[in-house]
Every structure is written in structure tokens, then in C-alpha cells.
Coordinates of N, CA, C and O in Angstrom, one line a residue:
M12 N 0.8 -1.2 0.0 CA 0.0 0.0 0.0 C 0.9 1.2 0.0 O 1.6 1.5 0.9
S13 N 0.8 2.0 -1.0 CA 1.5 3.3 -1.0 C 0.6 4.4 -0.7 O -0.5 4.5 -1.3
E14 N 1.0 5.2 0.2 CA 0.2 6.4 0.6 C 0.6 7.6 -0.2 O 1.7 7.9 -0.3
E15 N -0.4 8.2 -0.8 CA -0.2 9.4 -1.5 C -0.2 10.6 -0.6 O -1.2 10.8 0.2
R16 N 0.8 11.4 -0.6 CA 0.9 12.6 0.3 C 0.5 13.8 -0.5 O 0.8 13.9 -1.7
L17 N -0.1 14.8 0.2 CA -0.4 16.0 -0.4 C 0.8 16.9 -0.6 O 1.7 16.8 0.2
P18 N 0.9 17.6 -1.7 CA 2.1 18.5 -1.9 C 2.1 19.6 -0.8 O 1.1 20.2 -0.5
T19 N 3.3 19.8 -0.3 CA 3.5 20.8 0.7 C 3.9 22.1 0.0 O 4.0 22.2 -1.2
A20 N 4.0 23.1 0.8 CA 4.4 24.4 0.3 C 5.8 24.4 -0.4 O 6.0 25.0 -1.4
W21 N 6.6 23.6 0.2 CA 8.0 23.4 -0.3 C 7.9 22.7 -1.7 O 8.6 23.1 -2.6
D22 N 7.1 21.7 -1.8 CA 6.9 21.0 -3.1 C 6.4 22.0 -4.2 O 6.9 22.0 -5.3
K23 N 5.5 22.8 -3.8 CA 4.9 23.8 -4.7 C 6.0 24.8 -5.1 O 6.1 25.2 -6.3
Y24 N 6.8 25.2 -4.1 CA 7.9 26.1 -4.4 C 8.9 25.5 -5.4 O 9.3 26.2 -6.4
V25 N 9.3 24.3 -5.2 CA 10.3 23.6 -6.0 C 9.7 23.4 -7.4 O 10.4 23.7 -8.4
E26 N 8.4 23.1 -7.5 CA 7.8 22.9 -8.8 C 7.7 24.3 -9.6 O 7.9 24.3 -10.8
A27 N 7.4 25.4 -8.8 CA 7.4 26.7 -9.5 C 8.8 27.1 -10.0 O 8.9 27.6 -11.1
K28 N 9.8 26.8 -9.2 CA 11.2 27.0 -9.7 C 11.5 26.2 -10.9 O 12.1 26.7 -11.9
R29 N 11.1 24.9 -10.9 CA 11.4 24.1 -12.1 C 10.7 24.6 -13.3 O 11.2 24.7 -14.4
H30 N 9.4 25.0 -13.1 CA 8.6 25.6 -14.2 C 9.2 26.9 -14.7 O 9.3 27.1 -15.9
A31 N 9.7 27.7 -13.8 CA 10.3 29.0 -14.2 C 11.6 28.8 -14.9 O 11.9 29.5 -15.8
L32 N 12.3 27.7 -14.6 CA 13.6 27.5 -15.3 C 13.5 26.7 -16.6 O 14.4 26.7 -17.4
S33 N 12.4 26.0 -16.8 CA 12.2 25.2 -18.0 C 12.4 26.0 -19.3 O 13.1 25.5 -20.2
P34 N 11.9 27.2 -19.5 CA 12.1 27.9 -20.7 C 13.6 28.3 -20.9 O 14.2 28.2 -22.0
V35 N 14.3 28.6 -19.8 CA 15.7 28.9 -19.8 C 16.5 27.7 -20.3 O 17.4 27.8 -21.1
E36 N 16.2 26.5 -19.7 CA 16.9 25.3 -20.1 C 16.6 24.9 -21.5 O 17.5 24.4 -22.2
K37 N 15.4 25.2 -22.1 CA 15.2 24.8 -23.5 C 15.9 25.8 -24.4 O 16.3 25.3 -25.5
E38 N 16.0 27.0 -24.0 CA 16.6 28.0 -24.9 C 18.1 27.8 -24.9 O 18.8 28.1 -25.9
A39 N 18.7 27.3 -23.9 CA 20.2 27.1 -23.8 C 20.5 25.9 -24.6 O 20.4 24.8 -24.1
A40 N 21.1 26.1 -25.8 CA 21.4 25.0 -26.6 C 22.8 24.4 -26.2 O 23.0 23.2 -26.3
V41 N 23.6 25.2 -25.7 CA 24.9 24.7 -25.2 C 24.9 24.6 -23.7 O 24.4 25.4 -23.0
N42 N 25.4 23.4 -23.2 CA 25.4 23.2 -21.8 C 26.6 23.8 -21.1 O 27.6 23.1 -20.8
E43 N 26.6 25.1 -21.0 CA 27.7 25.8 -20.4 C 27.5 25.9 -18.9 O 26.3 26.2 -18.5
P44 N 28.5 25.7 -18.1 CA 28.2 25.9 -16.6 C 28.1 27.4 -16.4 O 28.7 28.2 -16.9
M45 N 27.1 27.7 -15.5 CA 26.8 29.1 -15.2 C 27.3 29.4 -13.8 O 27.4 28.5 -13.0
S46 N 27.7 30.6 -13.6 CA 28.1 31.0 -12.2 C 26.8 31.2 -11.4 O 25.7 31.2 -11.9
I47 N 27.0 31.3 -10.1 CA 25.9 31.4 -9.2 C 25.1 32.7 -9.5 O 23.9 32.7 -9.5
E48 N 25.8 33.8 -9.8 CA 25.2 35.1 -10.0 C 24.4 35.0 -11.3 O 23.2 35.5 -11.4
Q49 N 24.9 34.3 -12.4 CA 24.2 34.2 -13.6 C 22.9 33.3 -13.4 O 21.9 33.6 -14.0
L50 N 23.1 32.3 -12.7 CA 22.0 31.4 -12.4 C 20.9 32.1 -11.6 O 19.7 32.0 -12.0
E51 N 21.2 32.9 -10.6 CA 20.2 33.6 -9.8 C 19.5 34.6 -10.7 O 18.3 34.8 -10.6
L52 N 20.3 35.3 -11.6 CA 19.7 36.3 -12.5 C 18.7 35.6 -13.5 O 17.7 36.1 -13.7
A53 N 19.1 34.4 -14.0 CA 18.3 33.7 -14.9 C 17.0 33.2 -14.2 O 15.9 33.3 -14.8
I54 N 17.1 32.8 -13.0 CA 15.9 32.4 -12.2 C 15.0 33.6 -12.0 O 13.8 33.5 -12.1
A55 N 15.6 34.7 -11.6 CA 14.8 35.9 -11.3 C 14.1 36.4 -12.6 O 12.9 36.8 -12.6
E56 N 14.8 36.4 -13.7 CA 14.2 36.8 -15.0 C 13.1 35.9 -15.4 O 12.0 36.3 -15.9
A57 N 13.3 34.6 -15.3 CA 12.3 33.6 -15.7 C 11.1 33.7 -14.8 O 9.9 33.6 -15.3
A58 N 11.3 33.9 -13.5 CA 10.2 34.0 -12.6 C 9.4 35.2 -12.8 O 8.1 35.2 -12.8
A59 N 10.1 36.3 -13.1 CA 9.4 37.6 -13.4 C 8.6 37.5 -14.7 O 7.5 38.0 -14.8
A60 N 9.1 36.8 -15.7 CA 8.5 36.6 -17.0 C 7.2 35.7 -16.9 O 6.2 36.0 -17.6
S61 N 7.3 34.8 -16.0 CA 6.1 33.9 -15.8 C 5.1 34.4 -14.8 O 4.1 33.7 -14.5
G62 N 5.4 35.5 -14.1 CA 4.5 36.0 -13.1 C 4.7 35.5 -11.7 O 3.9 35.8 -10.8
L63 N 5.7 34.7 -11.5 CA 6.0 34.2 -10.2 C 6.9 35.2 -9.4 O 7.9 35.6 -9.9
P64 N 6.5 35.5 -8.2 CA 7.4 36.4 -7.4 C 8.7 35.7 -7.0 O 8.6 34.5 -6.6
E65 N 9.7 36.3 -7.1 CA 11.0 35.8 -6.7 C 11.3 36.2 -5.3 O 11.8 37.4 -5.1
T66 N 11.0 35.4 -4.3 CA 11.2 35.8 -2.9 C 12.3 35.0 -2.2 O 12.5 35.1 -1.1
G67 N 12.9 34.1 -2.9 CA 13.9 33.3 -2.3 C 13.3 32.1 -1.6 O 12.2 31.6 -2.0
M68 N 13.9 31.6 -0.6 CA 13.4 30.4 0.1 C 12.2 30.8 1.0 O 12.1 31.9 1.5
P69 N 11.2 29.9 1.1 CA 10.1 30.2 1.9 C 10.5 30.1 3.4 O 11.5 29.6 3.7
P70 N 9.7 30.8 4.2 CA 10.0 30.7 5.7 C 10.0 29.3 6.2 O 9.3 28.4 5.7
R71 N 10.8 29.1 7.2 CA 10.9 27.8 7.8 C 9.6 27.3 8.4 O 9.3 26.1 8.3
A72 N 8.8 28.2 8.9 CA 7.5 27.8 9.4 C 6.6 27.3 8.3 O 5.7 26.5 8.6
V73 N 6.8 27.7 7.1 CA 5.9 27.1 6.0 C 6.4 25.8 5.6 O 5.6 24.8 5.4
V74 N 7.8 25.6 5.6 CA 8.3 24.3 5.2 C 8.1 23.2 6.2 O 7.8 22.1 6.0
H75 N 8.3 23.6 7.5 CA 8.2 22.7 8.6 C 7.2 23.3 9.6 O 7.6 24.0 10.6
P76 N 5.9 23.1 9.4 CA 4.9 23.7 10.3 C 5.0 23.2 11.7 O 5.3 22.0 11.9
S77 N 4.8 24.0 12.7 CA 4.9 23.7 14.1 C 3.6 22.9 14.5 O 2.5 23.3 14.1
V78 N 3.8 22.0 15.4 CA 2.7 21.3 16.0 C 2.4 21.9 17.4 O 1.6 21.3 18.2
R79 N 3.1 23.0 17.8 CA 3.0 23.6 19.1 C 1.6 24.0 19.3 O 1.1 23.9 20.5
K80 N 0.9 24.6 18.3 CA -0.5 25.0 18.5 C -1.4 23.9 18.9 O -2.3 24.0 19.7
S81 N -1.2 22.8 18.2 CA -2.0 21.6 18.4 C -1.8 21.1 19.9 O -2.7 20.7 20.6
Y82 N -0.5 21.0 20.3 CA -0.2 20.6 21.7 C -0.9 21.6 22.7 O -1.4 21.1 23.7
S83 N -0.8 22.9 22.4 CA -1.3 23.8 23.3 C -2.9 23.7 23.4 O -3.4 23.7 24.5
K84 N -3.5 23.4 22.3 CA -5.0 23.3 22.3 C -5.3 22.1 23.1 O -6.3 22.1 24.0
W85 N -4.7 20.9 23.0 CA -5.0 19.7 23.7 C -4.7 19.9 25.2 O -5.3 19.4 26.1
F86 N -3.6 20.6 25.5 CA -3.2 20.9 26.9 C -4.3 21.7 27.6 O -4.7 21.3 28.7
Y87 N -4.8 22.7 27.0 CA -5.8 23.5 27.6 C -7.2 22.8 27.7 O -7.9 22.9 28.7
R88 N -7.4 21.9 26.7 CA -8.6 21.1 26.8 C -8.5 20.1 28.0 O -9.5 19.9 28.7
L89 N -7.4 19.5 28.2 CA -7.1 18.6 29.3 C -7.3 19.3 30.6 O -7.9 18.8 31.6
L90 N -6.7 20.5 30.7 CA -6.9 21.3 32.0 C -8.4 21.6 32.3 O -8.8 21.5 33.4
L91 N -9.1 21.9 31.2 CA -10.5 22.2 31.4 C -11.3 21.0 31.9 O -12.1 21.1 32.8
V92 N -11.0 19.8 31.3 CA -11.7 18.6 31.7 C -11.3 18.2 33.1 O -12.1 17.9 33.9
L93 N -10.0 18.4 33.5 CA -9.6 18.1 34.9 C -10.3 19.1 35.9 O -10.7 18.7 37.0
F94 N -10.4 20.3 35.5 CA -11.1 21.3 36.4 C -12.6 20.9 36.6 O -13.1 20.9 37.7
Y95 N -13.3 20.5 35.5 CA -14.7 20.1 35.6 C -14.8 18.8 36.5 O -15.7 18.7 37.3
A96 N -13.8 17.9 36.3 CA -13.8 16.7 37.1 C -13.6 17.0 38.5 O -14.3 16.4 39.4
L97 N -12.7 17.9 38.8 CA -12.5 18.3 40.2 C -13.7 18.9 40.9 O -14.1 18.6 42.0
V98 N -14.3 19.8 40.1 CA -15.6 20.5 40.7 C -16.6 19.4 40.9 O -17.3 19.4 41.9
G99 N -16.8 18.6 39.9 CA -17.8 17.5 40.1 C -17.5 16.6 41.2 O -18.4 16.2 42.0
F100 N -16.3 16.2 41.4 CA -15.9 15.3 42.5 C -16.1 16.0 43.8 O -16.6 15.4 44.8
L101 N -15.8 17.3 43.9 CA -15.9 18.0 45.2 C -17.4 18.2 45.5 O -17.8 18.1 46.7
L102 N -18.3 18.4 44.5 CA -19.7 18.5 44.8 C -20.3 17.2 45.3 O -21.0 17.1 46.2
W103 N -19.9 16.1 44.6 CA -20.3 14.8 45.0 C -19.8 14.5 46.4 O -20.6 14.0 47.3
W104 N -18.6 14.7 46.7 CA -18.0 14.4 48.0 C -18.7 15.3 49.1 O -19.0 14.8 50.2
G105 N -19.0 16.5 48.8 CA -19.7 17.4 49.8 C -21.1 16.8 50.1 O -21.5 16.8 51.2
Y106 N -21.8 16.4 49.1 CA -23.2 15.9 49.3 C -23.1 14.5 50.0 O -24.0 14.2 50.9
E107 N -22.1 13.7 49.8 CA -22.0 12.4 50.4 C -21.7 12.6 51.9 O -22.2 11.9 52.8
H108 N -20.8 13.5 52.3 CA -20.3 13.6 53.6 C -21.0 14.7 54.5 O -21.0 14.6 55.7
Y109 N -21.6 15.7 53.8 CA -22.2 16.7 54.6 C -23.7 17.0 54.3 O -24.2 18.0 54.7
S110 N -24.3 16.1 53.6 CA -25.7 16.3 53.4 C -26.5 16.0 54.7 O -26.2 15.1 55.5
T111 N -27.7 16.7 54.8 CA -28.5 16.5 56.1 C -29.7 15.6 55.8 O -30.8 16.0 56.0
V112 N -29.4 14.5 55.3 CA -30.5 13.6 55.0 C -30.7 12.6 56.2 O -30.0 12.2 56.9

């Protein structure tokens, strides 16, 4: 069984870069090595021509989303349940031991 995963923001970013570079690669008939500056310029020009913003790497929070919010939500829910259980237990205990029946 192979599980299909949904594309992440990083996958979309890589695909956009690949798409932006594909016309440059097709036009370059000679496979000359390019310098870093030339490559960055080619990427920026191709991205601008295709309407993609050239912003560099995405933020780390987009590539690796935090699970801290999820943990916080469950922690506060657990505290709320424990508070209700404590109040319920104290009410029951008070009626059991101090009721005037």
C-alpha cells in the first residue's frame, strides 16, 4: 500500500522554480556551466516573466509547520476537563459527607 501525500508548500515552491527554469533550459542549446550570479539572475528573470514572485526560500514555518499550537490546544482542553472533574468530585463528596438527610 503506497500512501499518496499532499504536496507541501515546499513542493509547490520547487515545482514553481522548475517551471520557471524550464524555458531557460530549453533555450540554452549549449550546456555551459553558469556562475551562481548568472543562475540567480536567470531564475529571477524567468520567474518575473512567468509572473511568479522571486522571494527566495520560503520561511521555515511554511516548510516545517509547528505542532505547538496543536499541543497547546489539547493541553488547555485537558486542563478544562480536569477542572470540571475536580468540581464534580468536590460537589459529590460534599453531598456524600455533609448532606443532612
